[in-house]
Amino acid sequence: MTYPTYHNLIGGQWLPATSGKTMLNLNPADQSDVIGAFPSSHAEDVAAAVAAAKQAFATWRLVPAPKRAEILLRAHDILVQNKEKFARDMTREMGKVLAETRGDVQEAIDEALYVVGEGRRLFGVTTPSELPDKFAMSVRMPVGVVGLITPWNFPMAIPSWKLFPALVAGNTCVIKPATDTPLSTYNLVQALVDAGLPPGVVNIVCGTGSTAGAALVEHPDVRAISFTGSSSVGSLVAQRAAATFKQVSLEMGGKNAQIVLDDANLDLALDGALWGAFGTTGQRCTATSRILLQKGVAAEFTERFVARAKKLKVGNGLDESVEVGPQVNANQIETSARYVEIALAEGAKLLCGGHALTGGAHTHGNFFEPTVFAGVTPQMRIAREEVFGPVVALMEFATFEEAVAIANSIDYGLSTSLYTRNVNRAFAAMRDLEAGITYINAPTIGAEVHLPFGGVKHTGNGHREGLGALDFFTTWKAVYVDYSDKLQRAQIDNAE
Ligand code: UN1
């Protein structure tokens, strides 16, 4: 089979890894389908990309922000024109169904529109000085060269969450896409290049996390790292970046709970749970992986949920009748299978699924059955650890307060959802659920780009994407202009 070979983008030039080595990008629905060979880069490639970004920063930072935004607007138009093609490329390399990859490209389109407007805001603050004839203000400055490390589950949306705000703020970027899904990042960056982004402003270096990723995190000329991935890798990123005092934004795991109270609209709660748990094959950091059921609805919900989970059509996401695509690679299948073993050993009850799908249309892909466990208690690992697959744990509770306590009893805190018709409970949940995102009567997935995205506890380190990204990709500078024509000493000359 013939397939294209892709290169790194460094200083506007497409270059192979200096080692000459490549990695194959395989279709997870059909591992015999090779999408392309991508560079397997090491520290020297990263160093070249960082040097290019550093050089480009000298001029890019001086381009007026509204002009930078106009390039993003042109990139937006290119994404709109190519939405279907980019969605198909993404389903082929990542697996999720076409409706969802169209949504992923749309999320990048939305992000572009949002950030384009920021090019004419990027507001600072002016404030009175304590001294007469003195003007005080604070302005946002770019950080410099930023390193972006992105995951495979939203291979265009998440790079856009990082690249677009970083660029509009005047930073230059080196992005290392996930090894499973580099093509979607190429499509995104190509749109920026075609829109007129100057050479070196965005550079792509492909490679593994332990080689290219680590080199980016450790490079002394990289001023900030924005990472989305697992909490275990995020912890390493933070530790290594600390050696050179980089700003680090981490967006990591989740174990997101949907709570269903007795008074909920059960049909709605079922639709939400099915979409939240099995959309994207459970491979979202916002995926619903715990469903907390109040005792009055537990039996009916469970029966209807399992009946619907069993009917979900699992297959190649390019087939429009398929509802659940493959997992991204064989390791993810192993993880799902391992957690089935763990849950069974812990005494959870398997209600459906539990196995990899093989044979027939599933022969060459990484498919796993939608899997539901009941009888799960808060101490079990299946109730606490992220699976990142189509595996969901049902748990029961008696009171609302107990549900909140269970929801909060884990290390993660990304997304939560409550189904109820009781407005008092809804407001208490908005206040008391320990999470960066709380939905009322909607599933745990489906965040919009212009709200803050991120989580608490082991999910994040305090930063937010969306609303909040510009805070990460800019640094404040305080500026004082004294027009009194004399030395004025703060805290001294005007003190009583
Ligand atoms: C992720 O899973 O890493 O809110 C991001 C959502 C999507 C983004 C998910 N808009 O589910």
XYZ file of N, CA, C and O and ligand atoms in Angstrom, residues 107 151 153-154 157-158 161 228 251-252 280 283-287 388 414-415 437 439 444-449 453, ligand 1:
123
model
N -15.803 22.954 16.267
C -15.297 23.556 17.499
C -14.088 24.456 17.200
O -13.938 25.526 17.803
N -3.768 16.156 22.651
C -4.190 14.753 22.689
C -4.858 14.295 21.409
O -5.139 15.103 20.513
N -7.918 12.788 21.199
C -9.380 12.611 21.194
C -10.127 13.778 20.549
O -11.220 13.603 20.033
N -9.545 14.976 20.616
C -10.097 16.132 19.894
C -8.962 16.730 19.078
O -8.405 17.774 19.411
N -9.940 20.354 17.516
C -10.521 21.319 18.458
C -9.505 21.737 19.520
O -9.290 22.939 19.749
N -8.865 20.768 20.147
C -7.971 21.131 21.264
C -6.734 21.891 20.761
O -6.375 22.918 21.355
N -7.912 25.378 20.488
C -8.083 26.059 21.783
C -6.776 26.681 22.256
O -6.774 27.615 23.044
N -2.608 18.997 27.263
C -3.843 18.252 27.547
C -3.521 16.781 27.402
O -2.980 16.349 26.372
N -4.500 20.297 31.450
C -5.911 19.900 31.382
C -5.904 18.386 31.280
O -5.421 17.834 30.298
N -6.413 17.725 32.331
C -6.140 16.284 32.439
C -7.406 15.462 32.645
O -8.436 15.775 32.097
N -18.180 9.523 21.412
C -16.711 9.493 21.288
C -16.145 8.208 21.920
O -15.000 8.167 22.365
N -14.245 8.315 25.017
C -12.865 8.828 25.025
C -12.832 10.359 25.079
O -12.174 11.018 24.272
N -13.587 10.908 26.001
C -13.500 12.348 26.266
C -13.088 12.509 27.712
O -13.507 11.725 28.565
N -12.335 13.563 27.984
C -12.045 13.794 29.400
C -13.308 14.213 30.131
O -13.376 14.115 31.344
N -14.324 14.642 29.378
C -15.606 15.008 29.979
C -16.613 13.848 29.961
O -17.768 14.027 30.372
N -16.213 12.672 29.479
C -17.168 11.563 29.322
C -17.839 11.208 30.643
O -17.226 11.278 31.716
N -11.344 5.938 30.118
C -11.221 6.537 28.781
C -11.634 5.546 27.702
O -10.971 5.373 26.686
N -13.591 17.442 36.747
C -13.785 18.168 35.487
C -15.254 18.516 35.271
O -15.676 19.646 35.445
N -16.080 17.529 34.920
C -17.468 17.835 34.571
C -18.425 17.042 35.457
O -18.094 15.940 35.913
N -16.903 22.254 35.629
C -18.105 22.389 34.780
C -19.254 21.642 35.449
O -19.078 20.485 35.862
N -23.390 20.795 34.626
C -24.555 20.900 33.741
C -25.807 20.568 34.537
O -25.795 19.650 35.362
N -22.658 15.391 30.624
C -21.366 15.937 31.089
C -20.479 16.398 29.941
O -19.442 17.009 30.186
N -20.854 16.058 28.705
C -20.034 16.468 27.557
C -20.734 17.594 26.809
O -21.944 17.782 26.952
N -19.957 18.335 26.033
C -20.584 19.352 25.184
C -20.280 20.780 25.568
O -21.088 21.683 25.347
N -19.082 21.021 26.120
C -18.704 22.382 26.504
C -18.563 23.271 25.263
O -18.163 22.808 24.201
N -18.907 24.536 25.417
C -18.787 25.519 24.334
C -17.502 26.323 24.515
O -17.061 26.533 25.647
N -16.940 26.777 23.376
C -15.552 27.276 23.423
C -15.366 28.593 24.168
O -14.254 28.911 24.584
N -12.976 26.349 30.317
C -12.911 24.886 30.260
C -11.708 24.422 31.059
O -10.572 24.806 30.794
C -11.895 16.585 25.952
O -12.518 15.563 26.151
O -10.671 16.625 26.153
O -17.006 19.368 26.281
C -12.499 17.819 25.430
C -16.745 18.486 25.470
C -15.962 18.853 24.239
C -14.524 18.947 24.549
C -13.974 17.733 25.238
N -16.434 20.123 23.722
O -17.088 17.330 25.652
